[in-house]
Amino acid sequence: MKIENPNPIQWRFAERAEQLQSSFIREILKITQRPEIISFAGGLPSPATFPVEEMKTAFDKVLSNNGKVALQYGPTDGYLPLRQWIADSLSGNGSTILPEQVLMTSGSQQALDLLGKVLIDEGSRVLVETPSYLGALQAFSVYRPEFVSVDTDDEGLVPSSIDPVADGARLLYALPNFQNPTGRSLSVARRVELVETCARHGLPLIEDDPYGALSYSGEPYPKMINMNPDGVIYMGSFSKVLTPGIRLGYVVAPMPLVRRLELAKQAADLHTSQLTQMVVHEVIKDGFLERHIPSIRSLYGNQCQAMLSALEEHFPAGVTWTKPEGGMFIWVTLPKHIDAMKLLDEAIANKVAFVPGAPFYANTPDTHTLRLSFVTVPPERIREGIAILGKLIAAKM
Amino acid sequence: MKIENPNPIQWRFAERAEQLQSSFIREILKITQRPEIISFAGGLPSPATFPVEEMKTAFDKVLSNNGKVALQYGPTDGYLPLRQWIADSLSGNGSTILPEQVLMTSGSQQALDLLGKVLIDEGSRVLVETPSYLGALQAFSVYRPEFVSVDTDDEGLVPSSIDPVADGARLLYALPNFQNPTGRSLSVARRVELVETCARHGLPLIEDDPYGALSYSGEPYPKMINMNPDGVIYMGSFSKVLTPGIRLGYVVAPMPLVRRLELAKQAADLHTSQLTQMVVHEVIKDGFLERHIPSIRSLYGNQCQAMLSALEEHFPAGVTWTKPEGGMFIWVTLPKHIDAMKLLDEAIANKVAFVPGAPFYANTPDTHTLRLSFVTVPPERIREGIAILGKLIAAKM
């Protein structure tokens, strides 16, 4: 029944499809998954922290008690008891978040895509940190904005640098807690100043918070959404506190925006798995995360400490790095003449991997930066890998 | 810590966000979910067909044997053994489909969104059937195409009507088997003619096939992808043969396109749940669907027959309807002077619901059409509801 000699298709793609690039990190990961490589390149949480037994019990319970509902189509905005749980956990400091403001998404990456879809026209000004989260740059790029890189320093984003570029911009995207890629956090004073600055300009502020719960001390930073619930869009995820493979995140937004996001989600994938939402609610509803998260903090905190000590010991003078108080990443700044991309080739030849910093910049990259993740590597391998990297860098000083 | 008197945000949305409309069907469903209403409005599969026990066993097995992998981030293109299963099941008639051509998606709705994202610029010509699947119109609308409605008759889409509009068009979207909303199927001769016509114009043909397995006789129609694997994009789903709530679909495309779709998916939500993909593979890998699908066919076939008999008995002369050989829907054409939207108001007052046909038209709607679903209503309620509708229509003749 095959037809004879069909004309080949001359594919014509949408202009936005020309913006699509594979994440450089995902490309590196393909190379560095070989077991002999000590990889600091990953952005994956440690599977040692996944509550497999709790998930198994919850799947069994939800399917046994409520299988027909869990397996049927569900509402676009999500499973209400879970949205209520999220709203309750975010309310505080005199600000009340309503479940109607919560839209469940297929990982927080989808929230980025929906925000781009609903807020960004071609050429719209979009403000991002320098450097910024690569997944956000990728998601927004599809909608062809003009990215403006906002200044940062050791306290994170510099709010005053927004003033000249805020008016007419569509959004400011910030990752204030233990940022990916730098591991830096926005200081409390800066948070207030940032929220005030955005409010003065009427500029929507996106607070992306996948790592907020992973403070090693257990002390959380205040959330900006509580400082101005009508002007801040909050993004959360179960990927780093529970498990990423189930793809469950959420976005919390002021009502006019969340309704548009919901319509965009309906057109994009109808809704996120009911079963997954019911299972996650079953796992967390009675305080599981309060018992579980301290073990993740402790694991990551110890490995971060091991890496910081190793850096101190093995990296030559003239190299600097951040000292994270939580999360999964350390950001290294080399002397300007060392190109991290070239260093990566040598490192892989010596069986160590990391992610060069360049892809994290929306505009002109600092090519002498790199990102290290410590969460999936045991301390002795961390020391071994950092020693190798230190030698390679020292040879270039 | 709440800031004082922030300026309210004057939300400025992207132009494409103005295209976003809630599915009229989802709005109707909210009204018609009350148990006293006999609803033919649903597009949901019958939960009686969901294999809850098999899913439960598979979740337990996958989490027990492979929990850490299932719960970790996974590849964007999907779980390879499942993609291989899909490729094998689609290969035939001398055409080989490779797993590399298969991209797993979060329901087939996401495949529609990704296809729109990668193929449609503002003003691109997009050819659709008259009427067409509402979810596709919604997904594509976001990218602001110019829809061209292609003629259809009792044998489905009329291939010759494409000739004047094909050159320069970006795609033709067709749902050839037991179409939503009409229940009609494209005849075999028309399939060959359609594939040849599209190939002659170098026009990508999307073959959306959620219902293909639900042929009441068990006899499947030939797939157009097998007639020209380099020119046809095939979309499939586990929603109608297994369960929709898990959101698992797929798109099979020629290599140049599938790589773009994969990049678009990476930016949109990274990947679809590994756990869900592994569980579905576990359920279906040893022939479960061959045993399971006949029971769905038999249930839907009986209820379709009950509705066809009731229509024959209760609907007045001058009203016509389709006689589906599979799937979930019957399409009714009223005399031109009867507006189905107004009829719906009366029907709901009399505790019966359906979906008016107008939203399924990309351009000028036939307002005297309506869609009936029989899959979630038992035969005696079908007869009761059709009798009520018949009386309301007869009063208008």
XYZ file of C-alpha atoms in Angstrom, chain A:
397
model
C 0.000 0.000 0.000
C 3.125 2.194 0.103
C 2.910 4.958 -2.482
C 5.530 5.170 -5.240
C 8.292 7.787 -5.346
C 6.769 10.466 -3.140
C 8.283 13.950 -3.371
C 10.561 14.496 -0.388
C 9.299 17.155 1.995
C 11.230 20.411 2.038
C 10.693 21.033 5.754
C 9.779 24.572 6.573
C 9.962 25.273 10.287
C 8.503 28.140 12.278
C 10.917 31.001 12.914
C 10.845 30.249 16.635
C 12.047 26.709 15.908
C 15.334 28.220 14.775
C 15.872 29.363 18.390
C 15.746 25.802 19.651
C 19.034 24.452 20.881
C 19.746 21.385 22.887
C 20.772 22.189 26.432
C 24.548 22.133 26.452
C 24.324 20.463 29.833
C 22.242 17.587 28.516
C 24.839 17.104 25.771
C 27.669 17.034 28.323
C 25.715 14.581 30.459
C 25.631 12.083 27.605
C 29.454 12.088 27.561
C 29.940 12.072 31.296
C 27.613 9.269 32.326
C 30.403 6.708 31.959
C 31.128 5.310 35.435
C 34.890 6.009 35.276
C 34.233 9.759 35.022
C 33.983 11.787 38.229
C 31.173 14.050 37.143
C 30.459 17.398 38.775
C 28.453 18.247 35.643
C 25.119 16.839 36.749
C 22.198 18.925 37.905
C 20.363 15.836 39.058
C 19.381 15.326 42.684
C 20.861 12.339 44.471
C 18.746 9.184 43.971
C 19.817 8.187 47.494
C 17.243 10.726 48.692
C 14.276 9.349 46.709
C 11.559 7.973 49.025
C 10.886 4.901 46.907
C 9.022 2.942 49.606
C 6.746 5.859 50.497
C 5.937 6.411 46.825
C 5.195 2.720 46.322
C 2.848 2.639 49.302
C 1.090 5.783 48.112
C 0.588 4.498 44.549
C -0.886 1.332 45.968
C -3.199 3.246 48.309
C -4.431 5.793 45.737
C -5.020 3.133 43.073
C -6.762 0.837 45.584
C -9.040 3.503 47.057
C -9.546 5.859 44.158
C -8.170 4.224 41.017
C -10.935 5.151 38.583
C -10.683 8.839 39.484
C -6.872 8.884 39.516
C -6.738 7.312 36.045
C -9.430 9.512 34.443
C -8.941 12.927 32.838
C -8.714 15.632 35.502
C -9.061 19.386 35.849
C -6.517 21.596 34.074
C -5.642 23.577 37.202
C -4.828 20.432 39.165
C -5.857 18.289 42.126
C -7.511 20.617 44.615
C -6.256 19.084 47.909
C -2.676 19.395 46.648
C -3.241 22.980 45.480
C -4.716 23.723 48.919
C -1.653 22.184 50.598
C 0.642 24.362 48.472
C -1.400 27.498 49.140
C -1.347 26.817 52.892
C 2.383 26.150 52.937
C 3.072 29.434 51.108
C 0.736 31.637 53.127
C 2.392 33.580 55.890
C 3.576 36.958 57.122
C 0.112 38.396 56.739
C -0.322 37.327 53.135
C -2.811 34.651 52.195
C -2.276 32.551 49.093
C -5.446 30.963 47.704
C -5.595 27.533 46.031
C -7.180 29.312 43.030
C -3.802 30.983 42.502
C -2.002 27.631 42.186
C -1.641 25.906 38.805
C -0.043 22.446 38.791
C 2.492 21.911 35.996
C 4.524 19.096 34.457
C 7.669 20.041 36.332
C 8.534 23.679 36.901
C 10.085 23.710 33.409
C 6.525 23.738 32.089
C 5.719 26.765 34.240
C 8.602 28.575 32.514
C 7.228 27.624 29.101
C 3.696 28.744 29.990
C 4.965 32.036 31.421
C 6.921 32.650 28.230
C 3.918 31.759 26.105
C 1.574 34.095 27.948
C 3.898 37.031 28.652
C 6.521 37.252 25.899
C 6.062 38.649 22.390
C 8.886 38.740 19.881
C 11.245 41.503 21.028
C 9.702 41.844 24.515
C 12.252 42.900 27.105
C 12.904 40.117 29.644
C 15.214 40.782 32.605
C 17.384 37.948 33.907
C 20.207 37.568 36.411
C 23.844 37.373 35.283
C 24.305 34.397 35.063
C 20.826 32.836 35.036
C 19.233 29.397 35.035
C 19.792 27.774 31.632
C 16.385 26.059 31.539
C 14.662 29.429 31.880
C 16.760 30.970 29.114
C 15.860 28.001 26.902
C 12.141 28.153 27.690
C 11.870 31.920 27.178
C 14.098 31.942 24.044
C 11.418 30.079 22.099
C 9.280 33.227 22.305
C 12.136 35.395 21.020
C 12.486 38.081 23.705
C 15.227 40.644 24.032
C 17.096 39.440 27.128
C 18.558 42.098 29.413
C 21.188 40.785 31.829
C 20.842 42.420 35.245
C 23.911 42.940 37.450
C 24.654 40.576 40.314
C 27.251 40.493 43.089
C 27.928 38.309 46.149
C 24.517 39.226 47.600
C 22.783 38.215 44.356
C 20.850 40.449 41.993
C 21.492 44.210 42.359
C 18.024 45.820 42.503
C 19.149 49.329 41.548
C 20.425 48.009 38.234
C 16.831 47.331 37.223
C 15.705 50.971 37.235
C 17.009 51.941 33.783
C 15.543 48.874 32.043
C 12.343 48.044 33.952
C 9.739 50.218 32.269
C 8.048 48.334 29.459
C 9.809 45.075 30.312
C 7.497 42.066 30.523
C 9.068 40.307 33.490
C 12.101 39.870 35.717
C 13.147 36.271 36.283
C 15.073 35.552 39.508
C 16.185 32.410 41.336
C 16.876 33.857 44.797
C 17.724 30.760 46.859
C 20.971 28.811 46.268
C 20.817 29.759 42.622
C 21.464 27.421 39.741
C 24.223 27.918 38.564
C 26.019 30.047 41.211
C 24.790 28.663 44.532
C 24.345 32.287 45.665
C 21.368 33.602 47.616
C 19.751 37.000 47.533
C 20.204 38.753 50.884
C 17.108 39.608 52.904
C 17.599 43.355 52.490
C 17.974 42.894 48.745
C 14.725 40.904 48.609
C 12.772 43.775 50.092
C 14.506 46.248 47.818
C 13.906 44.055 44.757
C 10.200 43.592 45.487
C 9.831 47.344 46.075
C 11.714 48.206 42.904
C 9.608 45.845 40.782
C 6.391 47.146 42.390
C 7.427 50.748 41.688
C 7.824 49.894 38.008
C 4.775 47.597 37.868
C 7.157 44.880 36.696
C 6.083 41.225 37.259
C 8.751 39.439 39.313
C 9.173 35.680 38.892
C 10.545 33.986 42.024
C 11.754 30.545 40.937
C 12.367 28.462 44.037
C 13.310 24.822 43.414
C 16.023 24.767 46.097
C 14.581 26.976 48.879
C 13.949 24.056 51.236
C 17.540 22.835 50.862
C 19.111 25.334 53.278
C 21.840 23.405 55.118
C 21.104 25.213 58.382
C 17.388 24.538 57.998
C 16.769 28.299 58.223
C 14.714 29.411 55.199
C 14.959 32.773 53.485
C 11.752 34.824 53.406
C 9.770 34.401 50.196
C 9.223 37.427 47.999
C 5.681 36.333 47.121
C 4.723 37.059 50.735
C 6.066 40.600 50.402
C 3.793 41.415 47.430
C 1.387 38.626 46.445
C -0.134 40.800 43.685
C 3.173 41.387 41.938
C 5.237 38.231 42.448
C 4.863 34.959 40.528
C 6.186 32.026 42.561
C 7.408 28.743 41.053
C 7.919 25.576 43.065
C 8.727 21.943 42.393
C 8.726 18.517 43.997
C 11.824 17.533 42.000
C 14.432 18.452 44.603
C 12.561 17.547 47.793
C 10.833 14.354 46.633
C 11.703 13.058 43.141
C 12.158 14.680 39.703
C 11.149 11.772 37.430
C 7.439 12.202 38.196
C 7.528 15.747 36.686
C 5.502 17.734 39.186
C 5.836 21.452 39.738
C 3.561 24.446 40.192
C 3.228 28.140 39.570
C 1.461 30.538 41.920
C 0.352 33.767 40.309
C -2.011 36.710 40.752
C -5.508 35.849 39.475
C -5.464 37.693 36.117
C -2.286 35.859 35.145
C -3.074 32.417 36.546
C -6.278 32.194 34.494
C -4.277 32.846 31.306
C -1.670 30.313 32.338
C -4.428 27.761 32.905
C -5.812 28.339 29.400
C -2.309 28.012 27.968
C -1.862 24.764 29.885
C -5.158 23.409 28.599
C -3.959 23.942 25.011
C -0.483 22.594 25.848
C -1.295 19.257 27.547
C -4.822 19.431 29.066
C -3.617 18.700 32.598
C -0.846 17.057 34.617
C -1.298 13.423 35.682
C -4.061 13.150 38.279
C -2.528 9.967 39.640
C 0.835 11.633 40.251
C -0.790 14.585 41.998
C -2.919 12.368 44.226
C 0.101 10.216 45.099
C 2.289 13.199 45.978
C -0.498 14.608 48.126
C -0.839 11.228 49.836
C 2.906 11.152 50.558
C 3.240 14.691 51.895
C -0.079 15.492 53.536
C 0.875 14.353 57.042
C 4.231 16.072 57.406
C 6.508 13.680 55.525
C 8.613 16.480 54.019
C 9.421 17.884 57.485
C 10.946 14.509 58.358
C 12.462 13.824 54.928
C 14.079 17.112 53.878
C 16.569 17.266 56.805
C 18.224 14.101 55.464
C 18.672 15.726 52.021
C 20.067 18.900 53.643
C 22.504 16.882 55.666
C 23.721 14.798 52.699
C 24.153 17.809 50.404
C 25.592 19.985 53.172
C 28.300 17.414 53.959
C 29.224 16.980 50.324
C 29.267 20.736 49.771
C 31.634 21.019 52.739
C 33.840 18.272 51.309
C 34.033 20.130 48.007
C 34.738 23.494 49.653
C 37.584 21.928 51.669
C 38.990 20.248 48.574
C 38.818 23.509 46.607
C 40.667 25.267 49.431
C 43.329 22.585 49.380
C 43.782 21.962 45.655
C 42.825 25.058 43.694
C 45.593 27.612 43.114
C 45.489 31.223 44.306
C 43.724 33.459 41.788
C 40.745 31.133 41.505
C 37.610 32.049 43.519
C 34.357 30.262 44.238
C 31.031 30.757 45.968
C 30.256 29.332 49.441
C 26.638 28.150 49.193
C 24.410 27.956 52.274
C 22.196 25.406 50.552
C 21.275 23.790 47.249
C 23.372 21.819 44.809
C 25.980 24.039 43.134
C 29.284 25.881 43.534
C 30.357 28.475 40.976
C 34.048 28.862 40.201
C 35.681 31.923 38.652
C 39.056 31.268 37.009
C 41.596 33.877 35.964
C 40.305 35.583 32.811
C 42.771 33.921 30.457
C 41.514 30.402 31.188
C 38.666 29.277 28.941
C 36.448 26.826 30.843
C 35.271 25.179 27.629
C 38.859 24.247 26.731
C 39.529 23.185 30.312
C 36.573 20.805 30.048
C 38.196 18.915 27.153
C 41.334 18.350 29.233
C 39.295 17.475 32.301
C 37.296 14.818 30.445
C 40.562 13.351 29.126
C 41.530 13.141 32.821
C 38.157 11.621 33.757
C 36.607 14.636 35.493
C 33.637 16.650 34.223
C 31.926 19.965 35.025
C 29.737 22.468 33.189
C 31.411 25.547 31.668
C 29.686 28.782 32.720
C 29.117 30.347 29.299
C 25.684 28.793 28.509
C 24.228 30.394 31.662
C 24.653 33.928 30.309
C 21.800 35.462 28.325
C 24.179 37.870 26.624
C 27.989 38.216 26.789
C 29.365 35.228 28.717
C 32.205 35.153 31.222
C 34.053 32.265 29.595
C 36.331 31.788 32.619
C 33.555 30.466 34.891
C 32.263 26.981 35.603
C 29.627 25.176 37.642
C 30.310 22.260 39.981
C 27.660 19.981 41.461
C 28.552 17.880 44.485
C 25.278 16.095 45.232
C 25.735 12.793 43.419
C 29.461 12.296 44.175
C 30.711 10.771 47.464
C 33.249 12.859 49.466
C 36.347 10.792 48.591
C 35.571 11.030 44.885
C 34.925 14.771 45.318
C 38.442 15.190 46.773
C 39.950 13.071 44.021
C 38.169 14.966 41.231
C 38.911 18.421 42.637
C 42.590 17.506 43.025
C 42.746 16.568 39.331
C 40.974 19.766 38.284
C 43.240 21.831 40.547
C 46.335 20.408 38.864
C 44.973 21.142 35.383
C 44.192 24.731 36.363
C 47.513 25.252 38.153
C 49.321 24.245 34.969
C 47.689 27.211 33.206
C 48.422 29.903 35.818
